[in-house]
Short mmCIF file of C-alpha atoms in Angstrom, two decimals:
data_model
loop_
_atom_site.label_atom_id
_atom_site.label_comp_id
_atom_site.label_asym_id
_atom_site.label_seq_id
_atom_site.Cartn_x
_atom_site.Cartn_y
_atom_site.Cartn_z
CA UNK A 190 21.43 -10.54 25.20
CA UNK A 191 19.75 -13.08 23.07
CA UNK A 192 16.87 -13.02 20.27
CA UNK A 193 14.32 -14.16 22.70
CA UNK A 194 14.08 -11.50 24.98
CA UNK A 195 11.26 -9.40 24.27
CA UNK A 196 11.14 -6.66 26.60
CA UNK A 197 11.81 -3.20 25.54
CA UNK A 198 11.64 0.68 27.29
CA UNK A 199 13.65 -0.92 30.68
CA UNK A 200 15.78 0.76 32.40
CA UNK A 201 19.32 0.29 32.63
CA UNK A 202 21.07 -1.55 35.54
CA UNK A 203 23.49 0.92 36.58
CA UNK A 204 27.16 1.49 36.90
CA UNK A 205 29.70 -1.37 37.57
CA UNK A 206 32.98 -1.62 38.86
CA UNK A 207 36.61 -1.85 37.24
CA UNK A 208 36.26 -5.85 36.87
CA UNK A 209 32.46 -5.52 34.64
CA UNK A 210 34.51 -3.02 32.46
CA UNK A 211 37.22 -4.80 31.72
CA UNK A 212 35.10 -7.87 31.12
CA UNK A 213 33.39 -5.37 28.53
CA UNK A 214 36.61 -4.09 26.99
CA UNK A 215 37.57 -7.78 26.68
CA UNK A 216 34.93 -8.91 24.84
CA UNK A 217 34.92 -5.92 22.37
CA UNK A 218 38.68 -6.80 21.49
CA UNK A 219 37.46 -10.81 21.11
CA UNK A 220 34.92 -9.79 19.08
CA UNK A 221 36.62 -7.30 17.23
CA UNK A 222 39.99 -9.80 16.59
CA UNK A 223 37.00 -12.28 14.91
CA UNK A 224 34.95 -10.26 13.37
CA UNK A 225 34.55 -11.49 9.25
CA UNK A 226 33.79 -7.84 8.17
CA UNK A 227 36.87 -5.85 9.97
CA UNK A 228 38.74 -5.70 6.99
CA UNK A 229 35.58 -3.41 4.94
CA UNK A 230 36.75 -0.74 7.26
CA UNK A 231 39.41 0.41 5.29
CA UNK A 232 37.09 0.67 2.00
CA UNK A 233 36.25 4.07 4.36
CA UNK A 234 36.86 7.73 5.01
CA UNK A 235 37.17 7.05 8.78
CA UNK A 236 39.14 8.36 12.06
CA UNK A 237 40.03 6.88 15.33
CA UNK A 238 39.00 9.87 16.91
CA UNK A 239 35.21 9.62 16.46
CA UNK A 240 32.68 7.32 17.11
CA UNK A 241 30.51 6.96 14.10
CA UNK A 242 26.92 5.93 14.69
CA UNK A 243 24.90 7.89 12.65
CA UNK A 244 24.79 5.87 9.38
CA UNK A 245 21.22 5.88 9.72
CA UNK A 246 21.23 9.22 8.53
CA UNK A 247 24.44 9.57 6.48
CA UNK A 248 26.85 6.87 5.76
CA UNK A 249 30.23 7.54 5.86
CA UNK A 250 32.34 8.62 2.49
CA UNK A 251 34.17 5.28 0.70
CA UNK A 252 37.64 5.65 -0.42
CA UNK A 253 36.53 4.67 -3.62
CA UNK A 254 34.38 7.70 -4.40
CA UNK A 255 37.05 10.64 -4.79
CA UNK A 256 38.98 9.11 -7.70
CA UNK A 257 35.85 8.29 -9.37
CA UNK A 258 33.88 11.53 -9.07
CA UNK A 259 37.83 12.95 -10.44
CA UNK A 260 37.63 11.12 -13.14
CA UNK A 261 33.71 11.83 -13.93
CA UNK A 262 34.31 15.65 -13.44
CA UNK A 263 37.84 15.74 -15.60
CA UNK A 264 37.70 13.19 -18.31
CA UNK A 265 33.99 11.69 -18.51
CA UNK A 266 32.17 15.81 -18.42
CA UNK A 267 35.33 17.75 -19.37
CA UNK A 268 36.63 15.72 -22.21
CA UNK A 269 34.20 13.41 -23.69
CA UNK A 270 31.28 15.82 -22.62
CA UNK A 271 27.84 15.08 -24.44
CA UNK A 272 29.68 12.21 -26.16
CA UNK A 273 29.33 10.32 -22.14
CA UNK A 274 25.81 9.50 -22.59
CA UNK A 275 26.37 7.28 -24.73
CA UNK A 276 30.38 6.45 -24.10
CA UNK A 277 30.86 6.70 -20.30
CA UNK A 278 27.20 4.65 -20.13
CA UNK A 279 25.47 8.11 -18.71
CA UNK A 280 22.00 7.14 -20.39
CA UNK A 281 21.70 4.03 -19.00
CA UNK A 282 23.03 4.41 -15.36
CA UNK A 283 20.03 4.52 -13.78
CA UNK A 284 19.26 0.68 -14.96
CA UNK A 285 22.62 -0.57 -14.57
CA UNK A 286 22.85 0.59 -10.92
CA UNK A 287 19.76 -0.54 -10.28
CA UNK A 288 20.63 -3.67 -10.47
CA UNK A 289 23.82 -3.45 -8.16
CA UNK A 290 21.38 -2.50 -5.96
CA UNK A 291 18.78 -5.45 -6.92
CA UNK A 292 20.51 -8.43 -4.54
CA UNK A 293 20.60 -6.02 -1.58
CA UNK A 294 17.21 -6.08 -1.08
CA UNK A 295 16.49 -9.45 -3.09
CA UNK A 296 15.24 -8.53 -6.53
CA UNK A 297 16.22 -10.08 -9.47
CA UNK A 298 17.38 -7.51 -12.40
CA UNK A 299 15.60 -5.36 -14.11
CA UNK A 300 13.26 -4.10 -11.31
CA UNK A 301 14.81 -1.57 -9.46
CA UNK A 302 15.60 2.33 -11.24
CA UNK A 303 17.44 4.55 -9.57
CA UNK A 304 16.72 8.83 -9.92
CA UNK A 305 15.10 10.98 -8.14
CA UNK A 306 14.65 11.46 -4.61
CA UNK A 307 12.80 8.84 -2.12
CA UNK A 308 9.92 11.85 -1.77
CA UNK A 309 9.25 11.67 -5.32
CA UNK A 310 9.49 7.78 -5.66
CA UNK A 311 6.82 7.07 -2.58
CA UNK A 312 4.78 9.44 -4.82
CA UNK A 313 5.37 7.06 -7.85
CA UNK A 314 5.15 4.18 -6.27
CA UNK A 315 2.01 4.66 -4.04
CA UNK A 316 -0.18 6.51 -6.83
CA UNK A 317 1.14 3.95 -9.53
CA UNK A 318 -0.37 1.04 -6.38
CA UNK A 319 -3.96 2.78 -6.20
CA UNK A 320 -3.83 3.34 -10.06
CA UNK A 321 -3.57 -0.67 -10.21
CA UNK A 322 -5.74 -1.91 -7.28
CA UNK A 323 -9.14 -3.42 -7.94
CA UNK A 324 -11.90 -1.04 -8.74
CA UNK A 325 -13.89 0.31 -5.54
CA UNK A 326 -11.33 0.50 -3.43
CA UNK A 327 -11.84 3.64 -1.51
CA UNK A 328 -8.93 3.82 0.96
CA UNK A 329 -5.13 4.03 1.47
CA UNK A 330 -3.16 2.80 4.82
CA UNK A 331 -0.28 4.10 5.93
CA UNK A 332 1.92 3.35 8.86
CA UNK A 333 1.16 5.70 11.44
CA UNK A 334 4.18 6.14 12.73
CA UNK A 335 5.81 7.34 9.97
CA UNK A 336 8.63 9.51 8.59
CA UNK A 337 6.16 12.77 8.23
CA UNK A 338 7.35 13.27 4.18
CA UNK A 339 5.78 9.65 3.79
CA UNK A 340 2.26 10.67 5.86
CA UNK A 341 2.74 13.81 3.61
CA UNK A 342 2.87 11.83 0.28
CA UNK A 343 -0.03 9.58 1.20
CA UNK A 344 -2.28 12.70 1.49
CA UNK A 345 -0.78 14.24 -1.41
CA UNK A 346 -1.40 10.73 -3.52
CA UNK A 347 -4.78 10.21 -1.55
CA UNK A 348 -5.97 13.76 -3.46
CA UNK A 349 -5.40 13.28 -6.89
CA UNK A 350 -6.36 9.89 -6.41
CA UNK A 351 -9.89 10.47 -4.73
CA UNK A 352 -8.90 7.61 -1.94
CA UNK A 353 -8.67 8.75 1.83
CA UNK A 354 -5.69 8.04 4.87
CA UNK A 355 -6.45 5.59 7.15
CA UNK A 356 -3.07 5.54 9.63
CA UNK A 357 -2.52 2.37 11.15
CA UNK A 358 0.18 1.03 13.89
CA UNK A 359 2.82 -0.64 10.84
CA UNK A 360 2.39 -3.94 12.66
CA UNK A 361 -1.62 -3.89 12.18
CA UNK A 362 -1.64 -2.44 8.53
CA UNK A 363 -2.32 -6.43 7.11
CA UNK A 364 -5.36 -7.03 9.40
CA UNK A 365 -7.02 -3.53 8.91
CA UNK A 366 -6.41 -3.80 5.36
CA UNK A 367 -10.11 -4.89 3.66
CA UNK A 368 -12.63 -4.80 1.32
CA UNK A 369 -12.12 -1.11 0.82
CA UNK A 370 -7.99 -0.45 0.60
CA UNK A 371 -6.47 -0.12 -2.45
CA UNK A 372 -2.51 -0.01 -1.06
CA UNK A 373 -0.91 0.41 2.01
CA UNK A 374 2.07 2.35 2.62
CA UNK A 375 4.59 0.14 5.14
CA UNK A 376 7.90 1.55 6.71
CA UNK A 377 9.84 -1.60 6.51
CA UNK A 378 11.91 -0.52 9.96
CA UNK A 379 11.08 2.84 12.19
CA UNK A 380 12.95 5.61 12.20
CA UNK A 381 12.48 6.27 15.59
CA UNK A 382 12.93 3.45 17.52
CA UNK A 383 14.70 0.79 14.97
CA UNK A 384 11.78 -1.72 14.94
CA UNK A 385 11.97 -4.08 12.43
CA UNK A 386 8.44 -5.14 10.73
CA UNK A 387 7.18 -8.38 9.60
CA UNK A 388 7.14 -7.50 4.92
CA UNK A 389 6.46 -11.08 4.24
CA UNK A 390 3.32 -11.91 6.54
CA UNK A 391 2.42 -7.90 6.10
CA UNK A 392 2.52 -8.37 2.28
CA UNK A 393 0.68 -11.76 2.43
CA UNK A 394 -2.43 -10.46 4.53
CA UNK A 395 -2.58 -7.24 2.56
CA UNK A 396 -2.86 -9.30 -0.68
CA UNK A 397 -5.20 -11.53 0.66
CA UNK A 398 -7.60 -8.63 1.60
CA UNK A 399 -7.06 -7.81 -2.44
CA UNK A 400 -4.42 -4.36 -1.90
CA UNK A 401 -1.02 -3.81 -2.90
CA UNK A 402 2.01 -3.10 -0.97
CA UNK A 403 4.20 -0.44 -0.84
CA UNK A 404 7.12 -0.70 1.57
CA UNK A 405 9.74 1.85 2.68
CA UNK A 406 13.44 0.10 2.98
CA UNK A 407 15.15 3.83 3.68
CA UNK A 408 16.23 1.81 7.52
CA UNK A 409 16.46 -1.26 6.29
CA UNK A 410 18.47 -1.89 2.64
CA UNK A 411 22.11 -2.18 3.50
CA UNK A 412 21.75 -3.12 7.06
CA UNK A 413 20.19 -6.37 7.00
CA UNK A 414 18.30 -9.07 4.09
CA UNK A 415 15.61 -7.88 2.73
CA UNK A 416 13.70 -10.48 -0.11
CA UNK A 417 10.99 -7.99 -2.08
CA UNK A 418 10.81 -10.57 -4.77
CA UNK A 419 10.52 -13.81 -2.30
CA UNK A 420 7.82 -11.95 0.07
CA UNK A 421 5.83 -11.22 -3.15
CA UNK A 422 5.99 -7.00 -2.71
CA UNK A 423 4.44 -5.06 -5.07
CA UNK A 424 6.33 -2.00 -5.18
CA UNK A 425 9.26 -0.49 -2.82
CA UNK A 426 10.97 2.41 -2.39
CA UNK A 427 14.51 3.74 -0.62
CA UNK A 428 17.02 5.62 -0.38
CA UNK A 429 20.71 5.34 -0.89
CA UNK A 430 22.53 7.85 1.66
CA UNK A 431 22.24 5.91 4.57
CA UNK A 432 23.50 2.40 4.90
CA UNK A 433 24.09 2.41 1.33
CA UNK A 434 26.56 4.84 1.89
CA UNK A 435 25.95 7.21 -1.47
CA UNK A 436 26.40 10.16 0.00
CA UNK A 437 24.05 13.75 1.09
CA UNK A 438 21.18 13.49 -1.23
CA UNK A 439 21.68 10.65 -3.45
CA UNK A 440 19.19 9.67 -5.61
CA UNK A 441 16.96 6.80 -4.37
CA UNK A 442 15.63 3.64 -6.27
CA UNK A 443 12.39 2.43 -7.16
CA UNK A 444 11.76 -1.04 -7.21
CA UNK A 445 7.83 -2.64 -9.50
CA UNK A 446 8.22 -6.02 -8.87
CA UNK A 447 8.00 -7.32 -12.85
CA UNK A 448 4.32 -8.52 -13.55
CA UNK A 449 2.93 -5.37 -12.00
CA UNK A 450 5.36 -3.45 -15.01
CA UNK A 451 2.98 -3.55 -17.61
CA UNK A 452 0.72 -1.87 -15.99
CA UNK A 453 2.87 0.82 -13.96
CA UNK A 454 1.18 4.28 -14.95
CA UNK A 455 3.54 6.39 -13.16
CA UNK A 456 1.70 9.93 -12.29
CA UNK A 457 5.06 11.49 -13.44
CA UNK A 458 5.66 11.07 -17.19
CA UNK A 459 8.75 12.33 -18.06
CA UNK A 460 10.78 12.09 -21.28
CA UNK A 461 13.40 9.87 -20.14
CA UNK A 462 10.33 6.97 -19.24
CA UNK A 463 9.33 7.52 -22.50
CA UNK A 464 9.31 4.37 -25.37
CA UNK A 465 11.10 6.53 -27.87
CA UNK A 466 12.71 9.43 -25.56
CA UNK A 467 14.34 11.05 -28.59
CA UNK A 468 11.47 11.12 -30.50
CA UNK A 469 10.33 13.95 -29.06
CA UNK A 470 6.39 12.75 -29.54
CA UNK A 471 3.38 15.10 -28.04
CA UNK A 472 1.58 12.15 -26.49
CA UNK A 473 2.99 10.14 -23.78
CA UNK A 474 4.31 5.98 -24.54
CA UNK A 475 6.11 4.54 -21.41
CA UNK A 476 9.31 2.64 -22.02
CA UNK A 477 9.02 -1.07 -21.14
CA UNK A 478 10.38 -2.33 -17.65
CA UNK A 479 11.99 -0.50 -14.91
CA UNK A 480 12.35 3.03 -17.51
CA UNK A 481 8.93 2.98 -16.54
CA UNK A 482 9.82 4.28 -13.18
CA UNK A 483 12.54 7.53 -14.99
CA UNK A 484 11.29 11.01 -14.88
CA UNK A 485 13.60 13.35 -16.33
CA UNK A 486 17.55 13.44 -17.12
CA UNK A 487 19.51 11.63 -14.28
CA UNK A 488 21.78 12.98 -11.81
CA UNK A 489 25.06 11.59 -13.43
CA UNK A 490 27.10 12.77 -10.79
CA UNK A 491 25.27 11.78 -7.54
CA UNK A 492 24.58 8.15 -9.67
CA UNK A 493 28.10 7.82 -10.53
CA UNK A 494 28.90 8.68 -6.77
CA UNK A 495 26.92 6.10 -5.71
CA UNK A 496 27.84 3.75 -8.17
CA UNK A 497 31.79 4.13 -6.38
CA UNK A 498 30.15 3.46 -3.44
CA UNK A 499 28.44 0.10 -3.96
CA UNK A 500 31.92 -1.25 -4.58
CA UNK A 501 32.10 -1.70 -0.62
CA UNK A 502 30.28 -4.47 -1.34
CA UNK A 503 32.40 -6.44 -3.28
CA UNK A 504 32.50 -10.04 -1.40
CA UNK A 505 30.20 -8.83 1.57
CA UNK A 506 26.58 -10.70 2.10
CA UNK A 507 23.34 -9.44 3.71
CA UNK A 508 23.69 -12.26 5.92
CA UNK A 509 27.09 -11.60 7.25
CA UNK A 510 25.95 -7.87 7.67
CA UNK A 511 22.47 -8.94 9.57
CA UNK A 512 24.54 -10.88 11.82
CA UNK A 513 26.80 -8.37 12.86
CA UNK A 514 24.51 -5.85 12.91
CA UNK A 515 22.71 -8.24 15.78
CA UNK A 516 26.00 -8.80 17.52
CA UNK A 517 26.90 -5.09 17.80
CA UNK A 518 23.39 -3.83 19.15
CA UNK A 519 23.95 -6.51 21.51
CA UNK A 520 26.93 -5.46 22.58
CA UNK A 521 25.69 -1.87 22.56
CA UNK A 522 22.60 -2.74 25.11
CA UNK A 523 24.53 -4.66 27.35
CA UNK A 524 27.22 -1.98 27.62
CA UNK A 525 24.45 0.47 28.00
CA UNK A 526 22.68 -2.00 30.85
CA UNK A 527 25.89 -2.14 32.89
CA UNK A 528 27.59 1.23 32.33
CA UNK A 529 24.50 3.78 32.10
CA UNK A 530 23.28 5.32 35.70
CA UNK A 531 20.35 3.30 37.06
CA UNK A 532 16.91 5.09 35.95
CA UNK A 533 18.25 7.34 33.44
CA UNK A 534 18.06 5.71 30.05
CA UNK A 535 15.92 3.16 28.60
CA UNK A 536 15.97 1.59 25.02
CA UNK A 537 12.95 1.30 23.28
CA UNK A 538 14.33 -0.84 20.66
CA UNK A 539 13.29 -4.15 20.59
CA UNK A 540 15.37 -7.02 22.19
CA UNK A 541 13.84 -9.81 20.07
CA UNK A 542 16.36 -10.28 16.80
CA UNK A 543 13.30 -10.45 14.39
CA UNK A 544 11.81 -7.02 15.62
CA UNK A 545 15.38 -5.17 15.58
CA UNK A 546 16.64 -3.07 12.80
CA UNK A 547 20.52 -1.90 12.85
CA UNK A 548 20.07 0.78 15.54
CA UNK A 549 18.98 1.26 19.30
CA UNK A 550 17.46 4.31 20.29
CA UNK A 551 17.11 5.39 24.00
CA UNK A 552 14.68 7.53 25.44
CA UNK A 553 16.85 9.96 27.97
CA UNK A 554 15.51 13.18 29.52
CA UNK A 555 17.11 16.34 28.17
CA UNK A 556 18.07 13.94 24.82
CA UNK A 557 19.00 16.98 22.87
CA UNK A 558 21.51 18.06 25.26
CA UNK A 559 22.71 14.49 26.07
CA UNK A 560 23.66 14.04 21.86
CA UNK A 561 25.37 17.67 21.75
CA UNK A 562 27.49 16.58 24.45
CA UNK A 563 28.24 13.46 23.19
CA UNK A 564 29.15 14.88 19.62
CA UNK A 565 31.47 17.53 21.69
CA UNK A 566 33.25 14.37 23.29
CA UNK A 567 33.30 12.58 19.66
CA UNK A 568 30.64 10.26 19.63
CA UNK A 569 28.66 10.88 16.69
CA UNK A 570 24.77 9.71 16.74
CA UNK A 571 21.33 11.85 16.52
CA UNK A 572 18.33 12.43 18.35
CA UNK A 573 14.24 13.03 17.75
CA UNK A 574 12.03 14.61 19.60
CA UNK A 575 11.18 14.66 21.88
CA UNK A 576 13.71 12.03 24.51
CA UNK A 577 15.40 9.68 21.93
CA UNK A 578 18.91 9.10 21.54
CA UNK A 579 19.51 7.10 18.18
CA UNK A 580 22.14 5.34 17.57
CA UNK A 581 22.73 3.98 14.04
CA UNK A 582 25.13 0.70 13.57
CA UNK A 583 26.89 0.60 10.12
CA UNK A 584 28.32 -3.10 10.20
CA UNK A 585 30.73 -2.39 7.21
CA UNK A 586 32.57 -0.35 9.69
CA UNK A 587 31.43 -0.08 12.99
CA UNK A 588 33.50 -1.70 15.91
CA UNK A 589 32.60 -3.19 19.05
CA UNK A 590 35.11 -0.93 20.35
CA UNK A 591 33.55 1.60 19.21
CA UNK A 592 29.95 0.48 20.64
CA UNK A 593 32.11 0.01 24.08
CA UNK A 594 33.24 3.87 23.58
CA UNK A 595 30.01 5.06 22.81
CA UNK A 596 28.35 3.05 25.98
CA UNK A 597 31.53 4.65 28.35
CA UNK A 598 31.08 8.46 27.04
CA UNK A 599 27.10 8.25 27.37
CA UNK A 600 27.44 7.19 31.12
CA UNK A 601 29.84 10.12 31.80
CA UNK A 602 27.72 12.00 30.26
CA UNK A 603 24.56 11.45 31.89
CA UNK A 604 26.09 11.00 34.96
CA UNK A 605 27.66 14.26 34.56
CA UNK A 606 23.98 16.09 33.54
CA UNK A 607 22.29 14.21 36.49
#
């Protein structure tokens, strides 16, 4: 497999003999023996016995979490109690963590907040972008292929706002954007099939028409480089349960790129985005910078849970992750090409490197089924509706023995259900 194949929804080749699989199992252990990450495994909550590739959704628990949540619970809540805002560093968690975040998806500091849930921040975000676009503008884009809660918030925005939907294919949004959009709403990878969409020449053209960009990174932060601040974004959004690893519903972070902060009027004013929070004021004064983007008190345990789990990546790069998130979905598709029954599955993820996200997704008949199975039999993935099999590739810990696994149990399955 290389970056310049394009071709995507093939079918695969169909079963090989003894000598193709051991080829396979060959090159997993090569790989495996040289891989630069291999040793981040063991920052995790992980078993031999299962086949993890649903990261997508839900990254795996870090070992790192545990003692800190212990300590949060016991000594930070139970002991010091109100005294934490202030002595553990509760009140200003949000910030701080932002900016662990900030180089994962290539922000400088001060720009990213993290609270609340990635629901509430599109909301922020994308009201907050038709709030600042030039006057006129009548109209707000949104990918149309989109996680429904995001097509749901553009509505919901498009309302209060007076503006109107327009859904576009994500890959068309910056030449349908014109005279008349105020913002467009961009899934920066999609959820369904793992494509991977171009932010900087997306941003560029929608700026050039005069609108502002909103992207979602929910796929894409933690999986592979993402540059808000070099590709000129306006305002971003994601969440931090997936490749982030924070665990079930941890908050998400908003990111206002910093010229655009003055003039962030968030459609949420809450105390804690307040100038003078304490002051307890009837009218409304937002805080300067990224407090802009607070609602109300933060959710010091989920924060501090994900603040554990950012330690993972202590000495790993974007870069290092991209590439082996490239070299595992490789793997994974050629395993799938040679082991799967000819005819029965075909990935719709794209082959080309700068079109893939970190997962592959195949559309199989009976793809409900298929996953069930393949949970039963310990390989872990998801599907959607209503054919695809997903399967999400955490580079952090993710093997190619474990892609090779996941390739061997699918063909017995399918072969099996045929």
């Amino acid at each position: 497999m290389t970056d310049t194949d394009t071709d995507t929804d093939t079918d695969t080749a169909g079963p090989v003999g003894t000598a193709a699989l051991a080829d396979l199992t060959d090159r997993a252990a090569a790989l495996d023996a040289g891989d630069p990450l291999a040793a981040v495994r063991d920052r995790f909550v992980l078993d031999d016995a299962t086949v993890y590739l649903d990261g997508n959704s839900l990254g795996a628990l870090s070992t790192g979490v545990l003692p800190r949540l212990a300590d949060v619970v016991a000594r930070e809540w139970g002991e010091l109690r109100i005294r934490s805002w202030e002595e553990s560093g509760w009140w200003t968690a949000p910030e701080r963590i932002g900016d662990r975040i900030a180089p994962l998806v290539g922000a400088a500091p001060g720009q990213v907040v993290v609270g609340d849930s990635t629901s509430v921040n599109v909301f922020k975000a994308l009201v907050a972008a038709v709030r600042m676009a030039p006057p006129g503008r009548t109209e707000i884009l949104v990918d149309a292929a989109t996680f429904p809660t995001d097509g749901y918030i553009a509505s919901a925005a498009a309302r209060l706002t007076g503006h109107t939907v327009r859904p576009v294919p994500a890959a068309e949004i910056g030449a349908a954007a014109g005279d008349l959009t105020a913002a467009a709403l961009v899934n920066h990878v999609d959820y369904r099939t793992g494509r991977l969409y171009d932010m900087a020449g997306t941003t560029a053209a929608l700026h050039a028409a005069g609108a502002l960009a909103v992207w979602d990174l929910c796929h894409s932060a933690g999986a592979l480089p993402v540059a808000l601040d070099a590709d000129g974004v306006d305002l971003a959004v994601g969440c931090t349960y997936k490749y982030l690893n924070g665990g079930p519903g941890s908050p998400a972070y908003l990111y206002v790129r910093r010229e655009l902060q003055p003039r962030f009027d968030s459609p949420l004013p809450g105390w804690n985005s307040h100038a003078d929070p304490f002051g307890m004021a009837p009218g409304y004064e937002p805080a300067q910078g990224a407090p802009r983007g607070r609602v109300g008190t933060p959710e010091i345990l989920s924060l501090l849970a994900l603040d554990a789990a950012l330690d993972v990546w202590d000495g790993v790069t974007t870069a290092g992750v991209r590439a082996k998130s490239l070299a595992l979905t490789d793997f994974f598709l050629d395993c799938t090409a040679a082991l799967l029954p000819a005819g029965k599955a075909g990935s719709v993820t794209p082959a080309a490197h700068a079109e893939r996200g970190s997962q592959v997704s195949l559309r199989c008949a009976g793809a409900g089924e298929v996953m069930r199975e393949l949970i039963a039999r310990g390989v872990v993935g998801d599907f959607r509706q209503p054919d695809l099999l997903r399967f999400g590739f955490t580079p952090l810990y993710t093997r190619y023995a474990d892609a090779l696994r996941a390739a061997r149990v699918l063909a017995d399955v399918i072969e099996g259900t045929a």
